[in-house]
Amino acid sequence: MDSNYSDFRFSAFVQNANDVFYILTADSFLTYISPNSLNILGYTGSDLLGDSFIQLIHPDYTLQFDAHLREVVDTGVTKAGIEYRLLHRDGSWRWHVFNASRILDPESGEPFFLGITRDITPNKDAEDTLRESENKYRLLLAGSSDAIFAFTSEGRYIFANESFSRGVGKSLDEIIGRTIWDVFPKDEADKRFAFLSKCFISGNVEILEVCIPTPAGNRYHMTTITPIKDEYGESLSAICSARDITNLKNTENSLREMTATLESQKRELKESYSLLSVAKEEADAANRAKSDFLANMSHEIRTPMNAIIGMSHLVMRTELTDAQREYIKKIHTSGNNLLGIINNILDLSKIESGKMTLDSTEFMLEWVFENVIDLISEKAAAKNLELTINIQDDVPQSLVGDSLRMGQILINYAYNAVKFTNEGSISFNVKVLEFKEQEVMLHFAVQDTGIGLTEEQKLRLFQNFNQADSSITRKYGGTGLGLAISRQFSEMMGGEVGVDSEPGKGSTFWFTARLGVGSEKQYRVIAEVGDEDLSSLFGSEILLVEDNDYNQEVATELLKLAGCSVDLAGNGEIAVRKVQEKQYDIVFMDMQMPVMDGLTATALIRKLPFCKELPIVAMTANAMRSDRDKCIKAGMDDYVTKPIDPSRLWETLLKWIKPHSIIDEAAASTDVEVLPVSLPAGIKGVDIESGLSRVLGNSGLYLSLLKKFMYGNRETAINIRTAIESGDFVTAERIAHTLKGVSAGLGAMHLYELSALLESAFRQNRSSAELLELLKPLEAVLDEIIGTMMNEPALQETEKVPVVVDMKKLDGICRRLKTLLEYNDSESVDLIEKNAELLKAAFTDNYKDIESAIATFDFDKVLSALNSAMQQSDLTQREQV
């Protein structure tokens, strides 16, 4: 080939190549640079030719470049792949790779430096970035708490970090380049390689839990193995990361053990719960058995105790020597005391079994204290103790709650005060602790000047069967139940109990109770005739619907004083018939009557076309709002309460009766001459002055009412008891209701209060046992009143009242008598004495047998004689029906 053509080709290559071609003298001066090189560097030929090339080399590399230049020129050895930073015209330093050779001038033989350089800045930057990334990842891997390592498919380690080194207890030099068998014991290494081979074959990421034995004990790792594949999908190596889960594993094992322990404890608790449930059922059964036992034993003991008390009572009515009377009196007193203890035990058993409930009725606070004083006054008088009651002015007199239980607490406190006080006084104090709307928290205290208590003694009070100490029991007697029951009653009323005392300075027993506030009724109204003009009432026709003869007489006399004409109807059925037979100006309607009650009768009368405008006024002993609402709802226009207040009666008459067109002034005069009669000087339990005011001072009328009450109510308590025991609560409530109205009109206010409590108990559906308990004080007061009356000469009948045998009444008495005789109850003696005339009239042939047997207290013989008498009079058949 022509040499000229070769030169041409080389020249074309140099001028157009992307590399920088240049020639330097041995002193590094630039004698030639290719045109394209100037474009690459950004210079012109005039900028560079003739200048030292070293000025374009970065100062960090000038000495190195000069040394390389000298070496190439002197030795003729070509240098290749040398990297320097070269200055471009734009001021940037860019990386270039140099290749340098020596050439000789053909003419002079002088050496020259031929250099070729290529800009490798992009590659260098990428290399730096890669290097930085590699350094970061190496640092990351080296500093990672996870053990990271890599190995080949033959099980040879090619990388490991410090965490892995620490984990296996070997240095990196002892790991990298070595096999699994060099690092781990053979058995462990075989297991690891088997799993590794599985990963290489499957090519999948695998996770396994590995136990690594170390001098400090086993370590657990969760290892992730990721195979690295080539372009053909073949796994050549794998990278692994292992996280130390020893603490987690230990925690897991601890949790597992704890769970197992908890499960075991759960089973044990379940078994314990089952045992506790069985024990609770057994305890409940035992408690019920105890309560039943106490209730049954109380009943069984009370029956003979009643006989002891009753018989001793009868004996004391006979002729006795002073010594005999004293003995019998002690028997009677001891029997009553024992009966009180038995009743306390029964109350306690009811409370513990949850059967004790509190009543919620309206009552006057003074009633409660009157009853308490009545019960303790005799004992207090025997010790010459002064009794005082201090009730603050802001204490409501009318309250709503269980007056019986509240009184029971006060009686317990009062008995203790009398028992432990030999001289001085006992005071009852009541004050308000909290008052809001219709509710009040009261503080009751019973203060005495007795023996007092020590701090140690006070701690033992208010607990079942506990007194201050054993010496108290020996000296004064008692069970300690009274205070325990008082505490429970107070807590049931939302209060608490306590005592303030010092030895020798007396004691103050107190309790609190949350009660409702009543309507502050006036229970003792003294009625007086005012200045009302009653002339317009003269000649008015009035129908009085009332079943009780006492109330009939009172109302009739008062209405006649106003110049009215009065017709009587004994029940609602008669009233309905009478209003169809005669035109009346007004009807006074009792609420509770046999055959047909007042509400039913009113509803029927209102259906009659000519009676739609007829004024009907309820005449009832029930003053509660609910009772009044019932009257109005039934069609009544108004109501007046019993006992009848004359002023209220006149107001009602004037309000509802239209004035008559013709009035005879003389005839209309209401001035009635009342002839004075001799009244009893005093009857225990009856306020004669108050009762007399009810009939406007008409002593003749009042005397007649006293007689009617005396003869009409001797069997009232028995009739109520009989009705209760036979389950006829309607009749029993009606009798109590009637007694309430009659007693208030008569002025027997304590009897009125007891009748009201009993009637309220019927409305609350109290049990027969509770009703009979409430009947006892009523019966005692009623017997006392009638007994006093029977001894009053002014009330004696001049002619003996013939006995008419009332079969229904006789039936009730016989039922009651049989029950008492079957239990050997001495009350049967009193029952026979009270009803001797009726029994004698009914059982003419058998009464002598009954009378002789009861005289010897042969209750079995009395029962046999009574059964024979009942059979002959067909009462046994009535009993079966």
Coordinates of C-alpha atoms in Angstrom, one line a residue, residues 235-740:
S235 CA -28.7 -20.3 41.6
L236 CA -25.0 -19.7 42.1
S237 CA -25.0 -18.1 45.5
A238 CA -27.3 -16.9 48.3
I239 CA -27.5 -14.0 50.7
C240 CA -28.8 -14.6 54.1
S241 CA -30.0 -12.4 57.0
A242 CA -30.5 -13.8 60.5
R243 CA -32.2 -11.9 63.3
D244 CA -31.5 -12.9 66.9
I245 CA -34.8 -13.9 68.4
T246 CA -33.4 -15.4 71.6
N247 CA -35.1 -12.8 73.9
L248 CA -38.3 -13.2 71.9
K249 CA -38.0 -17.0 72.0
N250 CA -37.3 -16.9 75.7
T251 CA -40.3 -14.5 76.2
E252 CA -42.4 -16.9 74.0
N253 CA -41.3 -19.8 76.1
S254 CA -42.1 -17.8 79.3
L255 CA -45.5 -16.9 77.9
R256 CA -46.1 -20.5 77.0
E257 CA -45.2 -21.6 80.5
M258 CA -47.2 -18.7 81.9
T259 CA -50.2 -19.6 79.8
A260 CA -49.9 -23.2 80.9
T261 CA -49.7 -22.0 84.5
L262 CA -52.7 -19.7 84.0
E263 CA -54.7 -22.5 82.4
S264 CA -53.8 -24.7 85.4
Q265 CA -54.8 -21.9 87.7
K266 CA -58.0 -21.3 85.7
R267 CA -58.9 -25.0 86.1
E268 CA -58.1 -24.7 89.8
L269 CA -60.2 -21.6 90.1
K270 CA -63.1 -23.2 88.2
E271 CA -62.9 -26.1 90.6
S272 CA -62.7 -23.7 93.5
Y273 CA -65.7 -21.8 92.1
S274 CA -67.6 -25.0 91.8
L275 CA -66.7 -25.8 95.4
L276 CA -67.7 -22.3 96.5
S277 CA -71.0 -22.5 94.6
V278 CA -71.7 -25.8 96.4
A279 CA -70.6 -24.2 99.7
K280 CA -72.8 -21.2 99.0
E281 CA -75.8 -23.3 98.2
E282 CA -75.1 -25.3 101.4
A283 CA -74.7 -22.1 103.3
D284 CA -77.8 -20.7 101.9
A285 CA -79.6 -23.9 102.6
A286 CA -78.2 -23.8 106.2
N287 CA -79.2 -20.2 106.5
R288 CA -82.7 -20.9 105.2
A289 CA -82.9 -23.9 107.6
K290 CA -81.7 -21.7 110.4
S291 CA -84.3 -19.0 109.6
D292 CA -87.0 -21.7 109.2
F293 CA -85.9 -23.3 112.4
L294 CA -86.0 -19.9 114.2
A295 CA -89.4 -19.1 112.8
N296 CA -90.8 -22.5 113.6
M297 CA -89.3 -22.6 117.1
S298 CA -90.5 -19.0 117.7
H299 CA -94.0 -20.2 116.8
E300 CA -93.7 -23.4 118.9
I301 CA -92.4 -21.5 121.9
R302 CA -94.8 -18.6 121.6
T303 CA -97.8 -21.0 121.8
P304 CA -97.1 -22.3 125.3
M305 CA -95.8 -18.8 126.3
N306 CA -99.2 -17.4 125.3
A307 CA -100.8 -20.0 127.6
I308 CA -98.5 -19.1 130.4
I309 CA -99.2 -15.4 130.0
G310 CA -102.9 -15.9 129.5
M311 CA -103.4 -18.2 132.4
S312 CA -101.3 -16.1 134.7
H313 CA -103.4 -13.2 133.7
L314 CA -106.6 -15.1 134.5
V315 CA -105.1 -16.2 137.9
M316 CA -104.4 -12.6 138.8
R317 CA -108.1 -11.8 138.4
T318 CA -108.9 -14.3 141.1
E319 CA -108.8 -14.0 144.8
L320 CA -105.1 -14.4 145.8
T321 CA -102.9 -13.7 148.8
D322 CA -100.3 -11.0 148.4
A323 CA -97.5 -13.6 148.1
Q324 CA -99.4 -15.6 145.5
R325 CA -100.2 -12.4 143.5
E326 CA -96.5 -11.4 143.6
Y327 CA -95.5 -14.9 142.4
I328 CA -98.0 -14.9 139.5
K329 CA -97.1 -11.3 138.6
K330 CA -93.4 -12.4 138.3
I331 CA -94.5 -15.4 136.1
H332 CA -96.6 -13.0 133.9
T333 CA -93.7 -10.5 133.6
S334 CA -91.1 -13.1 132.9
G335 CA -93.4 -14.7 130.2
N336 CA -93.8 -11.3 128.5
N337 CA -90.1 -10.7 128.6
L338 CA -89.4 -14.2 127.1
L339 CA -92.0 -13.5 124.5
G340 CA -90.3 -10.2 123.6
I341 CA -87.0 -12.1 123.2
I342 CA -88.7 -14.7 120.9
N343 CA -90.2 -11.9 118.8
N344 CA -86.7 -10.3 118.5
I345 CA -85.2 -13.6 117.3
L346 CA -88.0 -13.9 114.7
D347 CA -87.4 -10.4 113.5
L348 CA -83.7 -11.2 113.2
S349 CA -84.4 -14.3 111.2
K350 CA -86.6 -12.3 108.9
I351 CA -84.0 -9.7 108.3
E352 CA -81.2 -12.3 107.6
S353 CA -83.4 -14.2 105.2
G354 CA -84.4 -11.0 103.3
K355 CA -88.1 -11.4 104.2
M356 CA -88.3 -8.2 106.3
T357 CA -89.7 -5.3 104.4
L358 CA -90.5 -1.7 105.5
D359 CA -93.9 -0.1 105.4
S360 CA -94.4 3.3 103.8
T361 CA -97.5 5.0 105.2
E362 CA -98.4 8.4 106.5
F363 CA -98.3 8.8 110.3
M364 CA -98.0 11.5 113.0
L365 CA -94.7 11.7 114.9
E366 CA -96.6 12.3 118.1
W367 CA -98.4 8.9 117.8
V368 CA -95.0 7.1 117.9
F369 CA -93.9 8.9 121.0
E370 CA -97.3 8.5 122.7
N371 CA -96.9 4.7 122.2
V372 CA -93.3 4.7 123.5
I373 CA -94.2 6.7 126.6
D374 CA -97.3 4.5 127.2
L375 CA -95.0 1.4 127.2
I376 CA -92.3 2.7 129.5
S377 CA -94.1 5.1 131.7
E378 CA -95.0 2.6 134.4
K379 CA -91.4 1.2 134.6
A380 CA -90.0 4.8 134.6
A381 CA -92.4 5.8 137.4
A382 CA -91.4 2.9 139.5
K383 CA -87.8 4.4 139.5
N384 CA -89.1 7.9 139.8
L385 CA -87.5 8.8 136.4
E386 CA -88.5 12.0 134.6
L387 CA -89.5 11.6 131.0
T388 CA -89.2 14.5 128.5
I389 CA -89.7 14.8 124.7
N390 CA -87.8 17.6 122.8
I391 CA -88.8 17.9 119.2
Q392 CA -87.3 20.9 117.3
D393 CA -89.8 23.2 115.6
D394 CA -88.6 22.4 112.1
V395 CA -89.3 18.7 112.4
P396 CA -92.4 17.8 110.4
Q397 CA -95.2 16.2 112.5
S398 CA -96.7 14.3 109.5
L399 CA -94.2 11.8 108.1
V400 CA -94.2 8.9 105.6
G401 CA -92.4 5.7 106.5
D402 CA -92.6 2.6 108.7
S403 CA -93.7 4.1 112.0
L404 CA -93.9 0.6 113.6
R405 CA -90.2 -0.2 113.0
M406 CA -89.1 3.4 113.9
G407 CA -91.1 3.0 117.1
Q408 CA -89.4 -0.4 117.7
I409 CA -86.0 1.3 117.7
L410 CA -87.1 4.0 120.1
I411 CA -88.7 1.4 122.4
N412 CA -85.5 -0.7 122.4
Y413 CA -83.5 2.4 123.3
A414 CA -86.1 3.5 125.9
Y415 CA -86.2 0.1 127.6
N416 CA -82.4 0.1 127.9
A417 CA -82.4 3.6 129.2
V418 CA -84.9 2.7 132.0
K419 CA -83.0 -0.6 132.7
F420 CA -79.6 1.1 133.2
T421 CA -80.9 4.3 134.9
N422 CA -81.6 4.3 138.6
E423 CA -82.2 8.0 139.1
G424 CA -82.5 11.2 137.1
S425 CA -84.2 11.5 133.7
I426 CA -84.7 10.1 130.2
S427 CA -85.2 12.5 127.3
F428 CA -86.2 11.9 123.7
N429 CA -84.7 14.4 121.3
V430 CA -85.5 14.8 117.5
K431 CA -83.9 17.2 115.1
V432 CA -83.5 17.7 111.3
L433 CA -80.2 16.8 109.7
E434 CA -81.3 17.3 106.1
F435 CA -84.4 18.6 104.5
K436 CA -85.2 18.6 100.7
E437 CA -88.5 18.7 99.0
Q438 CA -90.7 15.9 100.3
E439 CA -87.9 14.0 102.1
V440 CA -86.2 14.6 105.5
M441 CA -83.3 13.0 107.4
L442 CA -84.1 13.0 111.1
H443 CA -81.8 12.4 114.1
F444 CA -83.4 10.6 117.0
A445 CA -81.7 10.4 120.4
V446 CA -82.6 8.8 123.7
Q447 CA -80.5 10.4 126.5
D448 CA -80.3 9.0 130.0
T449 CA -78.4 9.7 133.3
G450 CA -77.6 6.0 133.9
I451 CA -74.4 4.0 134.4
G452 CA -72.8 4.9 131.1
L453 CA -70.3 2.9 129.0
T454 CA -66.6 2.6 128.5
E455 CA -65.0 2.8 125.1
E456 CA -64.4 -0.9 125.1
Q457 CA -68.0 -1.6 125.9
K458 CA -69.3 0.7 123.1
L459 CA -67.3 -1.3 120.5
R460 CA -69.3 -4.4 121.4
L461 CA -72.7 -2.8 121.0
F462 CA -75.2 -3.2 118.1
Q463 CA -73.9 -6.7 117.3
N464 CA -76.0 -9.9 117.3
F465 CA -76.3 -11.4 120.8
N466 CA -73.7 -8.9 122.2
Q467 CA -74.0 -6.6 125.2
A468 CA -71.4 -4.2 126.6
D469 CA -69.9 -7.1 128.6
S470 CA -70.9 -10.3 130.3
S471 CA -71.4 -8.6 133.7
I472 CA -74.2 -6.5 132.1
T473 CA -76.1 -9.6 131.1
R474 CA -75.6 -11.2 134.6
K475 CA -76.8 -8.1 136.4
Y476 CA -79.5 -6.6 134.1
G477 CA -80.4 -9.5 131.8
G478 CA -81.1 -9.3 128.1
T479 CA -79.8 -10.9 124.9
G480 CA -78.3 -7.9 123.1
L481 CA -80.6 -8.5 120.1
G482 CA -82.6 -5.3 120.6
L483 CA -79.7 -3.0 119.6
A484 CA -78.7 -5.3 116.7
I485 CA -82.2 -5.2 115.3
S486 CA -82.3 -1.4 115.8
R487 CA -79.1 -1.1 113.7
Q488 CA -80.6 -3.1 110.9
F489 CA -83.9 -1.2 110.9
S490 CA -82.1 2.1 110.8
E491 CA -79.9 1.0 107.9
M492 CA -83.0 -0.2 106.0
M493 CA -84.3 3.4 106.5
G494 CA -81.2 4.8 105.0
G495 CA -79.6 5.8 108.3
E496 CA -77.1 4.6 110.9
V497 CA -76.9 4.1 114.7
G498 CA -74.4 5.1 117.4
V499 CA -73.9 5.9 121.1
D500 CA -72.2 8.7 123.0
S501 CA -71.4 7.7 126.6
E502 CA -69.0 8.0 129.5
P503 CA -68.9 5.8 132.6
G504 CA -71.0 7.3 135.3
K505 CA -72.3 10.1 133.1
G506 CA -75.1 8.4 131.3
S507 CA -75.6 7.5 127.6
T508 CA -77.1 8.9 124.5
F509 CA -78.2 6.2 122.0
W510 CA -79.1 7.7 118.6
F511 CA -80.1 6.7 115.1
T512 CA -81.0 8.5 111.9
A513 CA -83.7 7.7 109.4
R514 CA -84.7 9.1 106.0
L515 CA -88.4 9.6 105.8
G516 CA -91.0 11.2 103.6
V517 CA -92.9 14.3 104.6
G518 CA -96.6 14.0 105.0
S519 CA -99.5 16.4 104.4
E520 CA -99.7 17.8 108.0
K521 CA -103.3 16.7 108.5
Q522 CA -105.3 17.9 111.4
Y523 CA -106.4 14.7 113.1
R524 CA -108.0 16.4 116.1
V525 CA -110.4 18.9 114.7
I526 CA -112.9 20.5 117.2
A527 CA -115.8 21.3 115.0
E528 CA -117.9 24.3 115.8
V529 CA -121.0 25.6 114.1
G530 CA -120.3 29.0 112.7
D531 CA -122.6 31.8 111.7
E532 CA -123.6 30.2 108.4
D533 CA -127.2 30.8 107.4
L534 CA -128.7 27.3 107.0
S535 CA -132.3 28.5 106.4
S536 CA -132.0 27.7 102.7
L537 CA -131.5 24.0 103.6
F538 CA -134.8 23.6 105.4
G539 CA -137.0 20.8 103.9
S540 CA -134.2 19.4 101.8
E541 CA -134.5 15.7 101.0
I542 CA -131.2 13.8 101.7
L543 CA -130.3 10.2 101.1
L544 CA -127.7 8.9 103.5
V545 CA -126.0 5.7 102.3
E546 CA -124.2 4.3 105.2
D547 CA -124.0 0.7 106.7
N548 CA -122.7 1.6 110.1
D549 CA -125.4 2.5 112.7
Y550 CA -123.0 4.8 114.6
N551 CA -122.3 6.9 111.5
Q552 CA -125.9 6.8 110.6
E553 CA -126.9 8.3 113.9
V554 CA -124.2 11.0 113.8
A555 CA -124.9 12.1 110.3
T556 CA -128.7 12.0 110.7
E557 CA -128.7 14.2 113.8
L558 CA -126.4 16.8 112.2
L559 CA -128.5 16.9 109.0
K560 CA -131.7 17.2 111.0
L561 CA -130.1 20.2 112.9
A562 CA -130.0 21.9 109.4
G563 CA -133.7 21.2 108.9
C564 CA -133.2 18.4 106.4
S565 CA -135.2 15.3 106.0
V566 CA -133.0 12.2 105.9
D567 CA -133.6 8.7 104.4
L568 CA -131.2 5.9 105.1
A569 CA -129.8 3.2 102.8
G570 CA -127.7 0.4 104.4
N571 CA -125.7 -0.3 101.1
G572 CA -125.2 0.8 97.6
E573 CA -127.9 -1.6 96.1
I574 CA -130.6 -0.1 98.3
A575 CA -129.4 3.4 97.3
V576 CA -129.8 2.7 93.6
R577 CA -133.3 1.5 94.3
K578 CA -134.3 4.5 96.5
V579 CA -133.1 7.2 94.0
Q580 CA -135.5 5.7 91.5
E581 CA -138.4 5.9 93.9
K582 CA -137.9 9.4 95.2
Q583 CA -136.3 12.7 94.2
Y584 CA -133.5 13.8 96.5
D585 CA -131.6 17.1 96.7
I586 CA -128.3 15.4 97.6
V587 CA -126.9 11.9 98.3
F588 CA -124.1 11.2 100.8
M589 CA -122.4 8.0 99.8
D590 CA -120.2 5.8 102.0
M591 CA -117.3 4.2 100.1
Q592 CA -117.0 0.8 101.7
M593 CA -120.2 -1.2 102.3
P594 CA -121.3 -4.8 102.0
V595 CA -123.4 -6.0 99.1
M596 CA -122.5 -3.0 96.9
D597 CA -119.8 -0.4 97.6
G598 CA -120.2 3.3 97.0
L599 CA -118.2 3.6 93.8
T600 CA -120.2 0.9 92.1
A601 CA -123.5 2.4 93.3
T602 CA -122.5 5.9 92.0
A603 CA -121.6 4.6 88.6
L604 CA -125.1 2.9 88.3
I605 CA -126.9 6.0 89.6
R606 CA -125.1 8.1 87.0
K607 CA -126.5 5.9 84.2
L608 CA -130.1 6.8 85.2
P609 CA -131.3 9.7 83.0
F610 CA -132.9 11.7 85.8
C611 CA -129.9 11.4 88.1
K612 CA -127.2 12.9 85.9
E613 CA -127.4 16.2 87.8
L614 CA -128.0 14.7 91.2
P615 CA -125.3 15.9 93.7
I616 CA -123.5 12.8 95.1
V617 CA -121.0 13.5 97.9
A618 CA -118.6 10.8 99.1
M619 CA -118.6 10.3 102.9
T620 CA -115.4 8.5 103.6
A621 CA -112.7 8.0 106.3
N622 CA -110.1 7.9 103.5
A623 CA -108.6 11.3 103.0
M624 CA -105.8 10.3 100.7
R625 CA -105.5 11.9 97.3
S626 CA -105.9 8.6 95.5
D627 CA -109.1 7.9 97.3
R628 CA -110.5 11.3 96.4
D629 CA -109.6 10.8 92.8
K630 CA -111.5 7.5 92.7
C631 CA -114.6 9.2 94.0
I632 CA -114.5 11.9 91.3
K633 CA -113.7 9.3 88.6
A634 CA -116.7 7.3 89.7
G635 CA -119.0 10.3 89.1
M636 CA -119.1 11.9 92.6
D637 CA -119.2 15.6 92.9
D638 CA -117.5 16.2 96.2
Y639 CA -116.4 14.4 99.4
V640 CA -116.5 14.9 103.1
T641 CA -114.2 13.0 105.5
K642 CA -115.0 11.0 108.6
P643 CA -115.2 11.9 111.4
I644 CA -117.7 14.4 110.2
D645 CA -116.8 18.0 110.7
P646 CA -120.1 19.9 111.0
S647 CA -118.6 23.1 109.5
R648 CA -117.4 21.1 106.5
L649 CA -120.8 19.4 106.3
W650 CA -122.7 22.7 106.3
E651 CA -120.4 24.1 103.6
T652 CA -121.1 21.0 101.4
L653 CA -124.8 21.3 101.8
L654 CA -124.9 25.0 101.0
K655 CA -122.6 24.4 98.0
W656 CA -124.7 21.7 96.3
I657 CA -128.3 22.1 97.5
K658 CA -130.4 24.7 95.5
P659 CA -132.4 27.1 97.8
H660 CA -136.1 26.2 98.1
S661 CA -138.5 28.8 96.8
I662 CA -140.8 28.9 99.9
I663 CA -139.1 29.0 103.3
D664 CA -141.0 29.0 106.5
E665 CA -138.7 31.0 108.7
A666 CA -140.1 29.6 111.9
A667 CA -139.8 26.0 110.6
A668 CA -136.4 26.7 109.1
S669 CA -135.0 27.6 112.5
T670 CA -132.1 25.3 113.3
D671 CA -132.2 26.1 117.0
V672 CA -132.9 22.7 118.5
E673 CA -133.4 22.3 122.2
V674 CA -130.9 19.8 123.5
L675 CA -131.7 18.4 126.9
P676 CA -128.7 17.8 129.0
V677 CA -127.9 14.3 130.1
S678 CA -125.3 12.8 132.4
L679 CA -122.1 11.7 130.6
P680 CA -119.3 9.6 132.1
A681 CA -116.7 11.6 133.9
G682 CA -113.9 10.0 131.8
I683 CA -113.3 7.0 129.6
K684 CA -109.7 5.9 129.2
G685 CA -108.7 6.3 125.5
V686 CA -111.6 8.6 124.7
D687 CA -111.5 12.4 124.5
I688 CA -115.1 13.1 125.5
E689 CA -114.7 16.8 124.9
S690 CA -113.5 16.3 121.3
G691 CA -116.2 13.7 120.6
L692 CA -118.9 15.9 122.1
S693 CA -117.8 18.8 119.8
R694 CA -118.5 16.5 116.8
V695 CA -122.2 16.5 117.6
L696 CA -122.3 20.2 118.5
G697 CA -122.5 19.5 122.2
N698 CA -125.6 17.3 122.0
S699 CA -124.9 15.2 125.1
G700 CA -127.9 13.0 124.6
L701 CA -126.8 12.1 121.1
Y702 CA -123.2 11.5 122.2
L703 CA -124.3 9.2 125.1
S704 CA -126.3 7.2 122.5
L705 CA -123.2 7.0 120.3
L706 CA -121.1 5.8 123.2
K707 CA -123.6 3.0 124.0
K708 CA -123.8 2.0 120.3
F709 CA -120.0 1.9 120.2
M710 CA -119.8 -0.2 123.4
Y711 CA -122.3 -2.8 122.4
G712 CA -121.5 -2.7 118.6
N713 CA -117.7 -3.2 118.8
R714 CA -117.2 -5.9 121.5
E715 CA -116.5 -8.4 118.7
T716 CA -114.9 -6.1 116.2
A717 CA -111.3 -7.2 116.8
I718 CA -112.4 -10.9 116.7
N719 CA -114.3 -10.4 113.5
I720 CA -111.2 -8.7 111.9
R721 CA -109.0 -11.6 113.1
T722 CA -111.4 -14.2 111.9
A723 CA -111.7 -12.6 108.5
I724 CA -107.8 -12.4 108.2
E725 CA -107.4 -16.0 109.1
S726 CA -110.0 -17.1 106.7
G727 CA -108.4 -15.0 103.9
D728 CA -111.4 -12.6 103.6
F729 CA -109.2 -9.5 103.5
V730 CA -112.0 -7.4 101.9
T731 CA -114.3 -7.9 104.9
A732 CA -111.4 -7.4 107.3
E733 CA -110.4 -4.1 105.7
R734 CA -114.0 -2.9 105.6
I735 CA -114.4 -3.5 109.3
A736 CA -111.1 -1.7 110.1
H737 CA -112.2 1.2 107.8
T738 CA -115.5 1.5 109.7
L739 CA -113.8 1.3 113.1
K740 CA -111.5 4.1 112.0

